Amino acid sequence: MESHLSPPEKKKRVFSLIQPTAMPTLGNYLGALKNWKEMSELNDCIFGVADLHALTVRPEPAVFRRQSLEIFAMLLSIGLDPEKNIVFVQSRVEQHAQLAWILNCYTQFGEASRMTQFKEKAAAHEENVNVGLFAYPVLMAADILLYNSDFVPVGEDQRQHLEITRDIAERFNQLYGRTFTVPEAYIGKVGARIMSLQDPAKKMSKSDLNPKASVSVLDEPEVILKKFKSAVTDSEACVRYAEGKDGINNLMAIYSCCTGRDFPAIEKEFEGRGYGDFKTAVAEAVIEELRPVRESYLSLMKDSGYLAACIDAGCGKARAIAAKTLAKVSKKVGLLV
Ligand code: ATP
Ligand code: LTN
């Protein structure tokens, strides 16, 4: 992956959010969260919980409230430092919803209709195709543009949403003069799309109903080992990266993300060895990768006072930046400010 980590004198603004729909999977972790942690060392980072986006699926209120808190704790558990970075909750910074409304008026119905995620989710949930689901990418654009973000680390599935964000920003800048920074997606090459362990043609997803298909960041070591042992592979019994070997390719990507080894090195390491050995090695690498995250999470969740104070402080810092951008935009479009 091309490195966008900037020298301290010229820090880049990095921004991303995650929905509190369920505990993150290994896919979320390797495709997004691990990059967040790495980028947070050298950049000016803002990360948070996209609870307004999650409302599109109408979650059960008590579960939703608990999950939002859990995901916030998870962001600290992956190693984000709330003193050095901003870690916040989207709905607590009211400027997100306000800018989203304004940007709705600068987004065409046609371009929003072309969003693949909207079409897929609308087809999968015919009973609840709400306007929020349709306007979802515009709220995401508002999130990103409020903070003049340079880079947005996401998995491959969010690339199209970054493109519409750029289009909206450029359109607004053309109409009213330079207002927004036009952001770039930051997508890792390996790990950008971790696949289901049971159906490697499908991405690993938090909302998959088959528990064997995905690994949660909080899974216990024995559970992780079991899930990898039952991962779907092929009958060739040779660890090599090749077309048509989706299951093995996926396990190689996971192993590569956790050990830093590239594909030729992995092929060499497992030359002449069977899939059983390889699966155990992948599971062990994942267990070691996730161990500190799980331990830190379990201890943080015992300290609700600390968590509440972190949320308040993070939202306060986020609001100060967001309010400035919203005031500038409101003035430009002619609202009475
Ligand atoms: P859901 O199943 O609820 O739609 P999800 O697992 O797709 O959720 P999101 O909350 O939509 O997760 O995504 C959080 C981040 O993880 C995003 O940056 C997304 O691109 C990334 N991501 C999601 N799934 C994967 C995956 N399988 N591989 C790599 N990155 C992923
Ligand atoms: N749509 C994203 C979550 C998200 C996001 C954002 C990511 C909401 N707002 C702003 C990056 C920047 C998702 O489902 N992964």
XYZ file of C-alpha atoms and ligand atoms in Angstrom:
383
model
C 0.000 0.000 0.000
C 1.230 3.476 -0.847
C 2.101 5.241 2.389
C 0.252 8.418 3.249
C 1.680 8.674 6.716
C 2.851 12.264 6.921
C 5.791 13.836 8.727
C 4.824 15.541 12.003
C 5.267 19.053 10.605
C 2.695 18.464 7.881
C 0.071 16.237 9.420
C -2.783 15.018 7.262
C -6.337 14.869 8.548
C -7.568 11.271 8.559
C -11.246 10.531 9.225
C -13.424 7.430 9.403
C -16.464 6.047 11.188
C -17.802 2.565 11.869
C -21.443 1.584 12.353
C -22.465 0.099 15.704
C -24.459 -2.691 14.051
C -22.603 -5.571 15.775
C -19.175 -6.315 17.208
C -16.566 -5.828 14.429
C -15.357 -8.894 12.555
C -11.840 -9.807 11.562
C -12.806 -8.280 8.163
C -13.623 -4.921 9.761
C -10.457 -5.142 11.809
C -8.037 -5.985 8.987
C -9.852 -3.887 6.356
C -10.332 -0.794 8.471
C -9.515 -0.693 12.199
C -5.924 -1.929 11.993
C -5.185 0.791 9.419
C -6.804 3.367 11.715
C -4.462 2.446 14.524
C -1.420 2.587 12.239
C -2.426 5.934 10.755
C -3.165 7.393 14.176
C 0.511 7.307 15.093
C 1.553 10.017 12.637
C -1.550 11.828 11.444
C -4.227 14.103 12.789
C -6.983 11.528 13.198
C -10.703 11.657 13.894
C -12.529 8.347 14.321
C -15.935 7.499 15.636
C -19.184 5.591 15.847
C -21.690 6.142 12.980
C -24.849 5.620 15.032
C -27.042 7.800 12.779
C -26.173 5.570 9.828
C -27.115 2.480 11.823
C -30.623 3.903 12.401
C -31.440 3.001 8.781
C -31.928 -0.601 9.932
C -34.124 0.477 12.880
C -32.223 -1.329 15.649
C -33.870 -2.294 18.923
C -33.202 0.781 21.174
C -31.700 -0.948 24.229
C -29.448 -3.185 22.109
C -28.477 -0.231 19.921
C -27.474 1.929 22.898
C -25.339 -0.890 24.309
C -23.699 -1.610 20.958
C -22.805 2.047 20.395
C -20.996 2.079 23.731
C -19.295 -1.238 22.964
C -18.018 -0.020 19.608
C -16.719 3.156 21.197
C -14.835 1.019 23.743
C -13.552 -1.134 20.884
C -12.054 1.940 19.186
C -10.027 2.630 22.322
C -9.164 -1.083 22.634
C -7.489 -1.240 19.218
C -5.064 1.315 20.627
C -6.448 4.706 19.573
C -5.328 7.284 22.101
C -8.246 9.629 22.950
C -5.788 12.314 24.063
C -3.833 12.386 20.822
C -6.757 11.732 18.451
C -10.425 12.594 18.442
C -12.681 9.608 19.109
C -16.377 10.512 19.128
C -20.011 9.548 18.539
C -21.668 10.981 15.391
C -25.164 11.726 16.759
C -23.712 13.741 19.651
C -22.319 16.274 17.160
C -25.491 17.778 15.725
C -23.684 19.430 12.803
C -23.584 16.052 10.996
C -27.347 15.934 10.505
C -27.469 19.653 9.710
C -24.797 19.535 6.998
C -26.335 16.333 5.609
C -29.604 18.200 4.995
C -27.823 21.004 3.176
C -25.836 18.528 1.058
C -29.036 16.611 0.187
C -29.959 19.717 -1.773
C -26.682 19.493 -3.707
C -26.961 15.797 -4.553
C -28.914 14.536 -7.531
C -31.554 11.831 -7.173
C -29.957 10.057 -10.148
C -26.473 9.844 -8.673
C -27.747 8.629 -5.311
C -29.839 5.990 -7.138
C -26.689 4.533 -8.688
C -25.135 3.553 -5.345
C -24.506 -0.192 -5.340
C -24.871 -0.503 -1.564
C -28.293 1.166 -1.698
C -29.434 -1.145 -4.492
C -28.152 -4.236 -2.664
C -29.590 -3.284 0.717
C -32.911 -2.224 -0.829
C -33.167 -5.577 -2.615
C -32.258 -7.506 0.544
C -34.739 -5.649 2.773
C -37.743 -4.886 0.611
C -39.873 -4.359 3.714
C -37.921 -1.280 4.835
C -36.458 0.781 1.994
C -36.488 4.084 3.894
C -35.359 7.525 2.736
C -32.511 7.349 5.259
C -31.079 4.364 3.401
C -31.252 6.353 0.170
C -29.634 9.452 1.732
C -27.018 7.371 3.591
C -24.103 8.401 1.296
C -24.985 12.086 1.720
C -24.759 11.801 5.500
C -21.440 10.045 4.987
C -20.281 12.948 2.775
C -21.317 15.376 5.526
C -19.318 13.379 8.104
C -16.178 13.541 6.010
C -16.490 17.119 4.706
C -17.229 18.686 8.110
C -13.643 17.940 9.151
C -11.784 18.862 5.939
C -10.502 15.308 5.839
C -7.597 14.462 3.516
C -7.802 10.671 3.756
C -10.597 8.282 4.630
C -9.454 4.729 5.467
C -12.213 2.265 4.534
C -12.650 -1.183 3.021
C -13.194 -1.683 -0.703
C -17.008 -1.698 -0.295
C -17.006 2.025 0.568
C -15.071 3.232 -2.495
C -18.202 4.371 -4.352
C -19.353 6.380 -1.332
C -16.023 8.190 -1.318
C -16.486 8.972 -4.997
C -19.898 10.554 -4.457
C -18.434 12.514 -1.525
C -15.755 13.913 -3.827
C -18.369 14.792 -6.467
C -20.520 16.616 -3.913
C -17.493 18.518 -2.531
C -16.289 19.543 -5.989
C -19.770 20.646 -7.033
C -20.186 22.755 -3.909
C -16.702 24.268 -4.299
C -17.476 25.184 -7.894
C -20.724 26.882 -6.972
C -19.530 28.769 -3.872
C -15.743 28.928 -4.049
C -13.329 26.637 -2.222
C -15.135 25.417 0.878
C -14.363 21.732 1.318
C -11.170 19.693 1.100
C -11.765 17.001 -1.529
C -10.965 13.748 0.347
C -9.290 10.589 -0.903
C -10.202 7.031 -0.024
C -7.378 5.117 1.649
C -7.802 1.451 0.872
C -5.203 -1.153 1.851
C -4.249 -3.625 -0.893
C -4.204 -6.742 1.272
C -7.093 -6.990 3.705
C -9.394 -4.556 1.912
C -11.836 -7.374 1.333
C -11.688 -10.280 3.749
C -14.116 -12.985 2.677
C -16.514 -15.229 4.566
C -14.874 -18.406 5.920
C -17.853 -20.467 4.769
C -18.495 -18.848 1.377
C -15.291 -17.197 0.163
C -17.127 -15.558 -2.738
C -18.958 -13.337 -0.213
C -17.371 -10.679 2.011
C -17.066 -11.393 5.723
C -19.871 -9.359 7.249
C -20.975 -8.492 10.780
C -24.555 -9.216 9.860
C -23.933 -12.722 8.454
C -26.329 -15.104 10.181
C -23.930 -18.069 10.022
C -21.619 -17.742 13.064
C -18.964 -19.939 11.396
C -18.649 -17.501 8.496
C -16.975 -14.731 10.442
C -14.571 -14.241 13.337
C -15.484 -11.570 15.865
C -12.646 -9.463 17.287
C -13.808 -10.710 20.694
C -13.864 -14.444 19.898
C -11.971 -16.630 22.384
C -8.840 -18.416 21.066
C -10.527 -21.873 20.961
C -13.440 -20.465 18.986
C -11.080 -18.822 16.480
C -9.175 -22.093 16.002
C -12.413 -24.017 15.410
C -13.688 -21.501 12.865
C -10.456 -21.591 10.853
C -10.336 -25.384 10.972
C -13.773 -25.513 9.370
C -12.996 -22.812 6.777
C -13.981 -23.768 3.220
C -10.954 -24.347 0.921
C -10.408 -26.521 -2.191
C -9.169 -30.003 -2.988
C -5.735 -29.120 -4.414
C -3.981 -29.238 -1.021
C -1.339 -26.718 -2.106
C -0.941 -23.328 -0.412
C -0.609 -20.955 -3.352
C -2.368 -17.772 -4.443
C -4.280 -18.426 -7.654
C -7.523 -17.740 -9.440
C -10.294 -20.124 -8.430
C -8.751 -20.726 -4.979
C -10.882 -18.130 -3.171
C -10.781 -19.872 0.201
C -6.987 -20.271 0.282
C -6.471 -16.775 -1.177
C -8.562 -15.398 1.671
C -6.626 -17.332 4.329
C -3.376 -16.121 2.759
C -4.588 -12.504 2.882
C -5.517 -12.905 6.560
C -2.161 -14.515 7.376
C -0.311 -11.817 5.452
C -2.116 -9.008 7.341
C -1.336 -10.594 10.709
C 2.311 -11.549 10.083
C 3.440 -8.918 7.558
C 4.668 -11.711 5.234
C 3.948 -11.425 1.497
C 2.351 -14.143 -0.647
C 5.595 -15.641 -2.088
C 7.007 -15.930 1.441
C 3.830 -17.654 2.642
C 3.883 -20.085 -0.307
C 7.466 -20.945 0.554
C 6.728 -21.363 4.255
C 3.978 -23.904 3.520
C 5.580 -25.704 0.578
C 4.817 -29.411 0.818
C 2.556 -28.929 3.841
C -1.174 -29.573 3.909
C -4.111 -27.273 4.565
C -4.456 -28.540 8.149
C -1.091 -27.047 9.109
C -1.818 -23.848 7.247
C -5.232 -23.354 8.853
C -3.737 -23.821 12.328
C -0.987 -21.302 11.558
C -3.514 -18.742 10.307
C -5.673 -19.262 13.401
C -2.669 -18.818 15.698
C -1.612 -15.608 13.946
C -5.155 -14.245 14.278
C -5.351 -15.253 17.957
C -2.118 -13.352 18.715
C -3.257 -10.337 16.679
C -6.572 -10.095 18.530
C -5.413 -11.054 22.035
C -4.392 -7.533 23.194
C -7.550 -6.036 21.668
C -9.795 -8.443 23.572
C -7.947 -7.989 26.849
C -8.019 -4.232 26.656
C -11.729 -4.267 25.714
C -12.703 -6.460 28.656
C -10.982 -4.164 31.130
C -12.314 -0.933 29.550
C -15.912 -2.158 29.653
C -15.615 -2.358 33.443
C -14.965 1.394 33.637
C -18.158 3.087 32.469
C -17.174 6.421 34.073
C -13.964 6.600 32.065
C -15.810 5.690 28.859
C -18.466 8.371 29.425
C -15.778 10.995 30.067
C -13.940 9.982 26.870
C -17.146 10.286 24.847
C -17.888 13.751 26.262
C -14.365 14.988 25.620
C -14.169 13.511 22.107
C -17.542 14.945 21.086
C -16.571 18.370 22.442
C -13.415 18.421 20.341
C -15.249 17.188 17.233
C -18.031 19.759 17.672
C -15.570 22.656 17.758
C -14.270 21.723 14.287
C -17.654 20.785 12.842
C -19.303 24.016 14.008
C -16.760 26.110 12.111
C -17.345 24.264 8.836
C -21.118 24.349 9.225
C -21.071 28.116 9.888
C -18.986 28.682 6.760
C -21.314 26.539 4.630
C -24.473 28.099 6.089
C -23.195 31.563 5.265
C -22.252 30.589 1.723
C -25.674 29.149 0.878
C -27.428 32.169 2.353
C -28.902 30.902 5.606
C -29.360 33.547 8.298
C -26.384 32.948 10.576
P -22.771 -4.884 7.997
O -22.633 -6.368 7.857
O -23.532 -4.455 9.220
O -23.149 -4.183 6.739
P -19.957 -4.555 7.716
O -19.295 -5.756 8.309
O -20.034 -4.461 6.236
O -21.336 -4.349 8.379
P -19.360 -1.725 8.260
O -19.694 -1.151 9.593
O -20.233 -1.398 7.109
O -19.189 -3.307 8.336
O -17.855 -1.358 7.926
C -16.840 -0.925 8.788
C -15.538 -0.862 8.014
O -15.071 -2.178 7.731
C -15.658 -0.172 6.649
O -14.517 0.629 6.422
C -15.728 -1.302 5.675
O -15.253 -0.930 4.395
C -14.818 -2.327 6.335
N -15.180 -3.700 5.986
C -16.397 -4.272 6.145
N -16.362 -5.572 5.778
C -15.084 -5.823 5.376
C -14.405 -6.978 4.877
N -15.020 -8.136 4.736
N -13.101 -6.879 4.560
C -12.449 -5.712 4.718
N -13.019 -4.584 5.177
C -14.320 -4.619 5.502
N -20.707 3.822 5.652
C -19.575 3.394 6.405
C -19.511 3.972 7.808
C -19.337 5.447 7.733
C -18.163 6.119 7.323
C -18.475 7.514 7.437
C -16.897 5.704 6.909
C -20.270 6.378 8.036
N -19.759 7.638 7.864
C -17.524 8.466 7.089
C -15.966 6.681 6.583
C -16.280 8.044 6.665
C -19.622 1.895 6.478
O -20.639 1.314 6.428
N -18.529 1.286 6.630
